[in-house]
Short mmCIF file of C-alpha atoms in Angstrom, two decimals:
data_model
loop_
_atom_site.label_atom_id
_atom_site.label_comp_id
_atom_site.label_asym_id
_atom_site.label_seq_id
_atom_site.Cartn_x
_atom_site.Cartn_y
_atom_site.Cartn_z
CA MET C 1 -3.55 31.06 99.09
CA ASN C 2 -2.00 27.96 97.57
CA ALA C 3 0.06 27.69 94.39
CA ALA C 4 -2.98 27.04 92.21
CA ALA C 5 -4.63 30.25 93.34
CA ARG C 6 -1.44 32.28 92.85
CA SER C 7 -1.10 30.94 89.29
CA GLY C 8 -4.62 32.13 88.51
CA ARG C 9 -6.27 28.69 88.55
CA LEU C 10 -8.72 28.45 91.42
CA GLY C 11 -10.56 25.69 93.19
CA LEU C 12 -14.17 26.76 92.68
CA GLY C 13 -17.09 25.97 94.97
CA ILE C 14 -20.67 26.90 94.07
CA VAL C 15 -23.30 27.43 96.74
CA GLY C 16 -26.69 27.18 95.04
CA ALA C 17 -27.72 25.07 92.07
CA GLY C 18 -30.44 27.34 90.73
CA ARG C 19 -30.27 28.74 87.22
CA VAL C 20 -27.23 30.95 87.79
CA GLY C 21 -24.64 29.05 89.83
CA PRO C 22 -24.11 26.00 87.61
CA VAL C 23 -23.83 28.16 84.50
CA LEU C 24 -21.18 30.45 86.01
CA GLY C 25 -19.38 27.38 87.31
CA ALA C 26 -19.34 25.84 83.84
CA ALA C 27 -18.10 29.11 82.33
CA LEU C 28 -15.22 29.36 84.81
CA ALA C 29 -14.43 25.66 84.39
CA GLY C 30 -14.15 26.35 80.67
CA ALA C 31 -11.59 29.04 81.51
CA GLY C 32 -9.46 26.49 83.35
CA HIS C 33 -10.62 26.68 86.94
CA ALA C 34 -11.29 23.45 88.84
CA VAL C 35 -14.79 22.91 90.23
CA VAL C 36 -14.43 21.55 93.76
CA GLY C 37 -18.14 20.92 94.16
CA ILE C 38 -21.63 22.38 94.26
CA SER C 39 -24.39 22.43 96.85
CA ALA C 40 -27.82 21.23 95.72
CA VAL C 41 -30.81 20.28 97.85
CA SER C 42 -33.89 19.68 95.68
CA ALA C 43 -34.17 16.99 93.03
CA GLU C 44 -34.46 19.69 90.36
CA SER C 45 -31.29 21.46 91.50
CA ARG C 46 -29.40 18.16 91.63
CA GLU C 47 -30.46 17.39 88.06
CA ARG C 48 -29.36 20.83 86.93
CA ALA C 49 -26.00 20.48 88.68
CA GLN C 50 -25.47 17.07 87.09
CA ALA C 51 -26.35 18.39 83.63
CA MET C 52 -24.11 21.47 83.78
CA LEU C 53 -21.27 20.14 85.95
CA PRO C 54 -21.33 16.34 85.59
CA GLN C 55 -17.93 15.83 87.22
CA ALA C 56 -18.58 18.06 90.24
CA PRO C 57 -19.48 16.34 93.52
CA ILE C 58 -22.50 17.56 95.46
CA LEU C 59 -21.27 18.70 98.89
CA ASP C 60 -22.79 20.32 101.94
CA VAL C 61 -22.13 24.05 102.21
CA PRO C 62 -19.54 24.07 105.06
CA THR C 63 -17.44 21.36 103.35
CA LEU C 64 -17.69 23.19 100.05
CA VAL C 65 -16.54 26.48 101.52
CA GLU C 66 -13.67 24.90 103.43
CA ARG C 67 -12.30 23.26 100.26
CA SER C 68 -12.65 26.20 97.86
CA GLU C 69 -10.39 29.12 96.97
CA LEU C 70 -13.23 30.89 95.15
CA VAL C 71 -16.76 30.53 96.55
CA ILE C 72 -19.70 31.63 94.41
CA LEU C 73 -22.82 32.36 96.44
CA ALA C 74 -25.58 32.05 93.84
CA VAL C 75 -28.55 32.48 96.15
CA PRO C 76 -31.45 34.99 96.22
CA ASP C 77 -30.90 38.46 97.72
CA SER C 78 -33.10 37.64 100.69
CA GLU C 79 -31.12 34.53 101.66
CA LEU C 80 -27.65 36.00 101.31
CA PRO C 81 -27.19 37.90 104.62
CA GLU C 82 -28.17 34.94 106.78
CA LEU C 83 -26.00 32.54 104.80
CA VAL C 84 -22.89 34.73 105.05
CA ALA C 85 -23.40 35.45 108.75
CA GLY C 86 -24.09 31.80 109.55
CA LEU C 87 -20.88 30.62 107.93
CA ALA C 88 -18.98 33.34 109.79
CA ALA C 89 -20.49 32.25 113.11
CA THR C 90 -19.22 28.69 112.56
CA GLY C 91 -15.73 29.88 111.57
CA THR C 92 -16.03 28.46 108.06
CA TRP C 93 -14.63 31.35 106.01
CA GLN C 94 -10.92 31.12 105.11
CA PRO C 95 -8.37 33.96 105.12
CA GLY C 96 -7.46 34.94 101.56
CA GLN C 97 -10.44 33.11 100.09
CA LEU C 98 -12.40 34.85 97.32
CA VAL C 99 -16.12 35.11 98.07
CA LEU C 100 -18.31 36.22 95.16
CA HIS C 101 -22.07 36.67 95.32
CA THR C 102 -24.45 37.15 92.39
CA ALA C 103 -27.35 38.99 94.08
CA PRO C 104 -28.16 42.22 92.18
CA GLY C 105 -29.42 44.16 95.19
CA HIS C 106 -26.30 43.82 97.34
CA GLY C 107 -22.79 45.17 97.06
CA VAL C 108 -19.93 43.86 99.17
CA GLY C 109 -21.35 45.15 102.47
CA VAL C 110 -23.39 41.99 102.85
CA LEU C 111 -20.13 40.01 102.78
CA ARG C 112 -18.65 41.89 105.74
CA PRO C 113 -18.78 38.86 108.10
CA ALA C 114 -16.70 36.91 105.57
CA ALA C 115 -14.32 39.85 105.05
CA GLU C 116 -13.80 40.17 108.80
CA ALA C 117 -12.62 36.56 108.74
CA GLY C 118 -10.04 37.44 106.08
CA ALA C 119 -11.97 36.56 102.92
CA ILE C 120 -11.93 38.81 99.85
CA PRO C 121 -15.44 40.11 99.00
CA LEU C 122 -16.68 40.46 95.41
CA ALA C 123 -20.18 41.27 94.12
CA VAL C 124 -20.76 40.24 90.50
CA HIS C 125 -24.17 40.15 88.83
CA PRO C 126 -24.63 39.11 85.18
CA ALA C 127 -27.38 41.17 83.51
CA LEU C 128 -28.99 38.14 81.92
CA GLU C 129 -32.17 36.16 82.50
CA PHE C 130 -30.86 32.63 82.90
CA THR C 131 -32.41 29.39 81.69
CA GLY C 132 -30.01 27.26 83.73
CA THR C 133 -28.91 25.39 80.61
CA SER C 134 -25.91 25.40 78.28
CA LEU C 135 -27.73 28.00 76.18
CA ASP C 136 -26.67 30.57 78.77
CA LEU C 137 -22.98 29.92 78.17
CA ALA C 138 -23.19 31.47 74.71
CA ARG C 139 -25.31 34.33 76.02
CA LEU C 140 -22.69 35.24 78.63
CA GLY C 141 -20.48 36.38 75.76
CA GLU C 142 -23.08 39.03 74.91
CA SER C 143 -23.71 40.10 78.50
CA TRP C 144 -22.60 42.87 80.81
CA PHE C 145 -21.83 42.18 84.46
CA ALA C 146 -22.30 44.60 87.35
CA VAL C 147 -19.14 44.51 89.47
CA THR C 148 -18.69 45.92 92.97
CA ALA C 149 -15.57 45.31 95.04
CA PRO C 150 -13.01 47.13 97.20
CA THR C 151 -10.66 49.08 94.94
CA PRO C 152 -7.55 46.92 95.55
CA VAL C 153 -9.33 43.73 94.46
CA LEU C 154 -11.61 45.20 91.78
CA PRO C 155 -9.34 43.86 88.98
CA ILE C 156 -9.87 40.33 90.30
CA ALA C 157 -13.64 40.62 89.88
CA GLN C 158 -13.21 42.18 86.45
CA ALA C 159 -10.84 39.43 85.35
CA LEU C 160 -13.29 36.71 86.44
CA VAL C 161 -16.02 38.37 84.37
CA VAL C 162 -13.75 38.50 81.33
CA GLU C 163 -12.92 34.82 81.78
CA MET C 164 -16.64 34.06 81.65
CA GLY C 165 -16.86 35.97 78.37
CA GLY C 166 -18.68 39.00 79.74
CA GLU C 167 -18.04 42.72 79.97
CA PRO C 168 -17.55 44.17 83.49
CA VAL C 169 -19.16 47.45 84.49
CA VAL C 170 -18.33 48.93 87.89
CA ILE C 171 -21.36 49.79 90.05
CA ALA C 172 -20.78 51.74 93.26
CA GLU C 173 -21.82 50.14 96.54
CA GLN C 174 -24.47 52.79 97.22
CA ASP C 175 -25.94 52.33 93.72
CA ARG C 176 -26.65 48.61 93.96
CA PRO C 177 -30.32 49.07 95.05
CA ALA C 178 -30.97 51.35 92.06
CA TYR C 179 -29.21 48.88 89.80
CA ALA C 180 -31.36 46.04 91.11
CA GLU C 181 -34.49 48.11 90.48
CA ALA C 182 -33.46 48.73 86.87
CA ILE C 183 -32.83 45.02 86.30
CA ALA C 184 -36.12 44.01 87.91
CA THR C 185 -38.05 46.61 85.92
CA ALA C 186 -36.58 45.57 82.58
CA THR C 187 -37.18 41.89 83.28
CA ALA C 188 -40.72 42.19 84.61
CA PHE C 189 -41.95 44.60 81.94
CA SER C 190 -40.42 42.59 79.10
CA ARG C 191 -42.07 39.40 80.31
CA SER C 192 -45.41 41.13 80.95
CA ILE C 193 -45.54 42.80 77.55
CA VAL C 194 -44.76 39.55 75.72
CA GLU C 195 -47.37 37.63 77.68
CA GLN C 196 -50.04 40.30 77.12
CA SER C 197 -49.34 40.67 73.40
CA THR C 198 -49.20 36.96 72.67
CA GLY C 199 -52.39 36.47 74.67
CA ILE C 200 -54.25 39.01 72.53
CA LEU C 201 -53.04 37.39 69.31
CA ALA C 202 -53.95 33.92 70.52
CA GLY C 203 -57.39 35.24 71.36
CA ILE C 204 -58.02 36.27 67.75
CA GLY C 205 -56.81 32.95 66.40
CA VAL C 206 -53.19 33.67 65.47
CA GLU C 207 -51.21 30.43 65.65
CA ASN C 208 -47.78 30.47 67.31
CA PRO C 209 -48.12 34.08 68.52
CA GLY C 210 -44.64 34.02 70.06
CA SER C 211 -43.06 33.26 66.70
CA PHE C 212 -45.29 35.83 65.03
CA LEU C 213 -44.03 38.59 67.33
CA SER C 214 -40.40 37.46 67.49
CA SER C 215 -38.97 39.72 64.76
CA LEU C 216 -41.10 42.67 65.81
CA LEU C 217 -40.10 42.49 69.45
CA ARG C 218 -36.40 41.90 68.75
CA SER C 219 -36.23 44.80 66.31
CA ALA C 220 -38.22 47.11 68.60
CA VAL C 221 -35.99 46.33 71.57
CA ASP C 222 -32.83 46.63 69.47
CA ASN C 223 -33.96 50.02 68.17
CA ALA C 224 -34.82 51.22 71.68
CA LEU C 225 -31.45 50.08 73.01
CA THR C 226 -29.65 51.78 70.13
CA ARG C 227 -31.44 55.04 70.93
CA ALA C 228 -30.33 54.57 74.55
CA GLY C 229 -26.71 54.41 73.44
CA ALA C 230 -26.11 50.70 72.85
CA PRO C 231 -24.29 49.90 69.58
CA SER C 232 -26.27 47.72 67.18
CA SER C 233 -24.77 44.71 65.44
CA LEU C 234 -24.60 46.83 62.26
CA ASP C 235 -22.60 49.53 64.05
CA VAL C 236 -20.07 47.00 65.36
CA GLY C 237 -19.77 45.24 62.00
CA LEU C 238 -19.14 48.52 60.20
CA LEU C 239 -16.44 49.49 62.69
CA ASP C 240 -14.73 46.14 62.13
CA GLU C 241 -14.76 46.62 58.34
CA LEU C 242 -13.35 50.12 58.65
CA GLY C 243 -10.71 49.12 61.18
CA GLY C 244 -12.07 51.64 63.63
CA THR C 245 -12.47 51.55 67.35
CA ARG C 246 -15.21 49.89 69.35
CA PRO C 247 -17.23 51.79 71.94
CA GLY C 248 -14.84 50.68 74.68
CA GLY C 249 -12.05 52.63 73.03
CA GLY C 250 -9.86 49.71 71.92
CA PRO C 251 -9.10 48.76 68.31
CA ALA C 252 -11.64 46.64 66.44
CA GLU C 253 -9.59 43.49 66.89
CA ASP C 254 -9.38 44.12 70.64
CA ASP C 255 -12.72 44.26 72.43
CA GLY C 256 -11.23 46.30 75.26
CA ARG C 257 -11.39 43.53 77.84
CA GLY C 258 -8.02 41.86 77.47
CA TRP C 259 -6.09 44.40 79.54
CA TYR C 260 -7.61 43.02 82.77
CA LEU C 261 -5.89 39.71 82.16
CA ARG C 262 -2.73 41.13 80.59
CA GLY C 263 -2.18 43.33 83.63
CA GLU C 264 -1.99 46.55 81.63
#
């Protein structure tokens, strides 16, 4: 890797301009990494790339991969195996290059063709439903990321998550399908319940049913998450006032994530 990569500043290439890739690219650019470019095919994806990464050139995938020290593959689960294998077949992957995919259902096994060419495989999925806008950048700071990587390079994946403002949680390779099922279930049921409830209220003449249910749904979900072991905002605020420790075990002024970057 070149001097920029060794100093921690990477040339970043993003394959996929859906809702996820441009947001992660913008988050890493905000942490000091240089965006080499992004691939975008449809008019909608080009508009999104331009809005989130206005200075990043739109490049074809082979050129993007060849120029990047960190490649983010922000494509659907179903498209990932063919993409990785195709780039391996054309000799595009670079030795020492970081290759990170965001598909929830895959660990690093799907990146084996890239790893066999000398690339470093990382699987990082943010547990967040993206809008593809700058609104997501603030939400990343409240999000957990599923991280899967070979043990020697696991700290690299964790550090990248911290740089994006998130909290890394290690998920074993064999547990990625179960993880993906949990994410899909939470997302689908949440959306379905909101749509059903607002539809009923609209049917009886309630105006702005989404706004009507907003406080109820947020409080119900927050209470359910608290019962499942997630600290509420009140819990965290009280710990800060008392100078206690946060759930991660660090002091209140240290959210427990800094050690990845400090090398402790």
